[in-house]
Amino acid sequence: MKTSRLTYIIILLLLVILSGCSNLKYLPPGEQLYTGAELKVKPRQAVNKKKISTELEKVIRPKPNKKFLGMRPQLWFYNIAGKDANKGIRKWIKNKLGEAPVLYSQVDPGLMTQRMENTLDNMGYFTNNVEYEVKAKEKTVGIVYVATVSKPYTL
């Protein structure tokens, strides 16, 4: 009974310690970490919102760094390996366990809105409009895309 409590306490302490490790301090100066996109579909008429959301989410690029329990462990491994990890175990940690940061400078929201509008056109939603809003914090940025669609044309 006591060993299971001790195990839970140790795991809890490790999670608290790891959550305190911020990957944001390793960002290049003037850069922000891209945390992902949120998609909202606003129908003008009755449409299949789930189908539209599924198709539009496939278009959104780049994908943000993966999260696990609110942390980004792959980004942490990448940062811990260092910049000059050209050989040995550091190279292996950086390339196999790590994941390079996805920076906001790599994201083009205007291009994504055009691609989403094209996807909606291909699905038959010709009277559509896609807009975006950037949600920026000090070191992180997220994007909210809002797709306004009407009933699709059918033949």
CSV table of C-alpha atoms in Angstrom, one decimal:
chain,number,residue,atom,x,y,z
A,1,MET,CA,0.0,0.0,0.0
A,2,LYS,CA,2.8,2.4,0.9
A,3,THR,CA,4.8,1.6,-2.2
A,4,SER,CA,1.9,2.5,-4.5
A,5,ARG,CA,1.5,5.8,-2.7
A,6,LEU,CA,5.2,6.5,-3.0
A,7,THR,CA,5.1,5.6,-6.7
A,8,TYR,CA,2.2,8.0,-7.3
A,9,ILE,CA,4.0,10.8,-5.4
A,10,ILE,CA,7.2,10.3,-7.4
A,11,ILE,CA,5.3,10.3,-10.7
A,12,LEU,CA,3.4,13.4,-9.6
A,13,LEU,CA,6.7,15.2,-8.6
A,14,LEU,CA,8.3,14.2,-11.9
A,15,LEU,CA,5.4,15.6,-13.9
A,16,VAL,CA,5.5,18.9,-11.9
A,17,ILE,CA,9.2,19.2,-12.5
A,18,LEU,CA,9.0,18.4,-16.2
A,19,SER,CA,6.1,20.9,-16.7
A,20,GLY,CA,8.3,23.6,-15.3
A,21,CYS,CA,10.9,23.0,-18.1
A,22,SER,CA,10.0,25.5,-20.8
A,23,ASN,CA,11.0,25.0,-24.4
A,24,LEU,CA,10.3,28.6,-25.2
A,25,LYS,CA,13.6,29.8,-23.8
A,26,TYR,CA,15.4,28.0,-26.7
A,27,LEU,CA,13.5,30.0,-29.4
A,28,PRO,CA,15.6,32.2,-31.7
A,29,PRO,CA,15.3,35.9,-30.9
A,30,GLY,CA,12.2,37.5,-32.4
A,31,GLU,CA,10.5,34.1,-33.1
A,32,GLN,CA,7.3,32.7,-31.7
A,33,LEU,CA,6.3,29.0,-31.4
A,34,TYR,CA,3.3,28.0,-33.5
A,35,THR,CA,0.8,26.2,-31.3
A,36,GLY,CA,-1.7,25.1,-33.9
A,37,ALA,CA,-4.9,26.2,-35.6
A,38,GLU,CA,-8.5,26.0,-34.6
A,39,LEU,CA,-11.2,25.7,-37.2
A,40,LYS,CA,-14.7,27.0,-36.8
A,41,VAL,CA,-17.4,26.4,-39.4
A,42,LYS,CA,-20.3,28.9,-39.5
A,43,PRO,CA,-23.1,27.7,-41.8
A,44,ARG,CA,-25.5,30.1,-43.4
A,45,GLN,CA,-27.9,27.2,-44.0
A,46,ALA,CA,-28.1,23.6,-43.0
A,47,VAL,CA,-24.8,21.9,-44.0
A,48,ASN,CA,-22.8,18.9,-42.9
A,49,LYS,CA,-20.4,20.7,-40.5
A,50,LYS,CA,-18.5,17.6,-39.5
A,51,LYS,CA,-17.7,16.7,-43.1
A,52,ILE,CA,-16.6,20.2,-43.9
A,53,SER,CA,-14.4,20.4,-40.8
A,54,THR,CA,-12.8,17.0,-41.6
A,55,GLU,CA,-11.9,18.1,-45.1
A,56,LEU,CA,-10.6,21.6,-44.1
A,57,GLU,CA,-8.5,20.2,-41.2
A,58,LYS,CA,-6.6,18.1,-43.8
A,59,VAL,CA,-5.5,21.3,-45.6
A,60,ILE,CA,-4.0,23.1,-42.6
A,61,ARG,CA,-0.2,23.1,-42.6
A,62,PRO,CA,2.2,23.0,-40.9
A,63,LYS,CA,1.2,20.8,-38.0
A,64,PRO,CA,2.3,22.1,-34.6
A,65,ASN,CA,4.7,20.2,-32.3
A,66,LYS,CA,3.2,17.2,-30.7
A,67,LYS,CA,2.0,17.5,-27.1
A,68,PHE,CA,1.9,14.9,-24.3
A,69,LEU,CA,0.1,15.9,-21.1
A,70,GLY,CA,0.4,19.5,-22.0
A,71,MET,CA,4.2,19.3,-22.6
A,72,ARG,CA,6.2,19.0,-25.8
A,73,PRO,CA,8.7,16.2,-25.0
A,74,GLN,CA,10.0,15.9,-28.5
A,75,LEU,CA,10.8,19.6,-28.7
A,76,TRP,CA,12.6,19.2,-25.3
A,77,PHE,CA,14.8,16.4,-26.6
A,78,TYR,CA,15.6,18.5,-29.7
A,79,ASN,CA,16.6,21.5,-27.6
A,80,ILE,CA,18.6,19.4,-25.0
A,81,ALA,CA,20.7,17.8,-27.8
A,82,GLY,CA,22.1,21.3,-28.7
A,83,LYS,CA,22.8,23.0,-31.9
A,84,ASP,CA,26.0,21.2,-32.8
A,85,ALA,CA,24.8,17.6,-32.5
A,86,ASN,CA,26.6,16.2,-35.5
A,87,LYS,CA,27.6,12.8,-34.2
A,88,GLY,CA,27.1,10.3,-31.4
A,89,ILE,CA,24.3,10.1,-29.0
A,90,ARG,CA,23.4,13.8,-29.2
A,91,LYS,CA,22.7,13.4,-32.9
A,92,TRP,CA,20.6,10.3,-32.3
A,93,ILE,CA,18.6,12.2,-29.5
A,94,LYS,CA,18.1,15.2,-31.7
A,95,ASN,CA,17.1,13.3,-34.9
A,96,LYS,CA,15.3,10.2,-33.4
A,97,LEU,CA,13.7,11.4,-30.2
A,98,GLY,CA,13.6,15.1,-31.0
A,99,GLU,CA,11.4,17.3,-33.2
A,100,ALA,CA,12.4,20.7,-34.6
A,101,PRO,CA,10.3,23.6,-33.4
A,102,VAL,CA,7.5,24.8,-35.7
A,103,LEU,CA,7.9,28.6,-35.8
A,104,TYR,CA,5.2,31.1,-36.7
A,105,SER,CA,7.5,32.5,-39.4
A,106,GLN,CA,7.0,29.1,-41.2
A,107,VAL,CA,3.2,29.6,-41.4
A,108,ASP,CA,1.3,31.5,-44.1
A,109,PRO,CA,-2.3,32.0,-43.0
A,110,GLY,CA,-3.2,33.8,-46.2
A,111,LEU,CA,-2.2,30.8,-48.3
A,112,MET,CA,-4.1,28.4,-45.9
A,113,THR,CA,-7.3,30.5,-46.4
A,114,GLN,CA,-6.9,30.3,-50.2
A,115,ARG,CA,-6.4,26.5,-50.0
A,116,MET,CA,-9.5,26.1,-47.7
A,117,GLU,CA,-11.6,28.2,-50.1
A,118,ASN,CA,-10.4,26.0,-53.0
A,119,THR,CA,-11.2,22.9,-51.0
A,120,LEU,CA,-14.7,24.2,-50.3
A,121,ASP,CA,-15.1,25.1,-54.0
A,122,ASN,CA,-14.1,21.5,-54.9
A,123,MET,CA,-16.8,20.2,-52.5
A,124,GLY,CA,-19.5,22.4,-54.2
A,125,TYR,CA,-19.6,25.2,-51.6
A,126,PHE,CA,-19.2,28.0,-54.1
A,127,THR,CA,-20.5,30.8,-51.9
A,128,ASN,CA,-17.9,30.5,-49.1
A,129,ASN,CA,-15.5,32.7,-47.2
A,130,VAL,CA,-12.6,31.8,-45.0
A,131,GLU,CA,-11.0,34.3,-42.6
A,132,TYR,CA,-8.4,34.0,-40.0
A,133,GLU,CA,-7.4,35.6,-36.7
A,134,VAL,CA,-4.0,35.4,-35.1
A,135,LYS,CA,-4.0,34.7,-31.3
A,136,ALA,CA,-0.6,35.8,-30.2
A,137,LYS,CA,1.0,35.6,-26.8
A,138,GLU,CA,4.5,36.7,-25.8
A,139,LYS,CA,6.2,33.5,-27.1
A,140,THR,CA,3.4,31.5,-28.7
A,141,VAL,CA,1.0,32.0,-31.6
A,142,GLY,CA,-2.2,30.2,-32.6
A,143,ILE,CA,-4.5,30.8,-35.5
A,144,VAL,CA,-8.3,30.6,-35.6
A,145,TYR,CA,-9.8,30.0,-39.0
A,146,VAL,CA,-13.5,30.8,-39.6
A,147,ALA,CA,-15.2,29.2,-42.6
A,148,THR,CA,-18.6,30.7,-43.5
A,149,VAL,CA,-20.4,28.4,-46.0
A,150,SER,CA,-23.8,28.2,-47.7
A,151,LYS,CA,-25.6,25.2,-49.0
A,152,PRO,CA,-23.6,23.3,-51.6
A,153,TYR,CA,-24.6,23.3,-55.3
A,154,THR,CA,-25.7,20.0,-56.7
A,155,LEU,CA,-26.3,18.7,-60.2
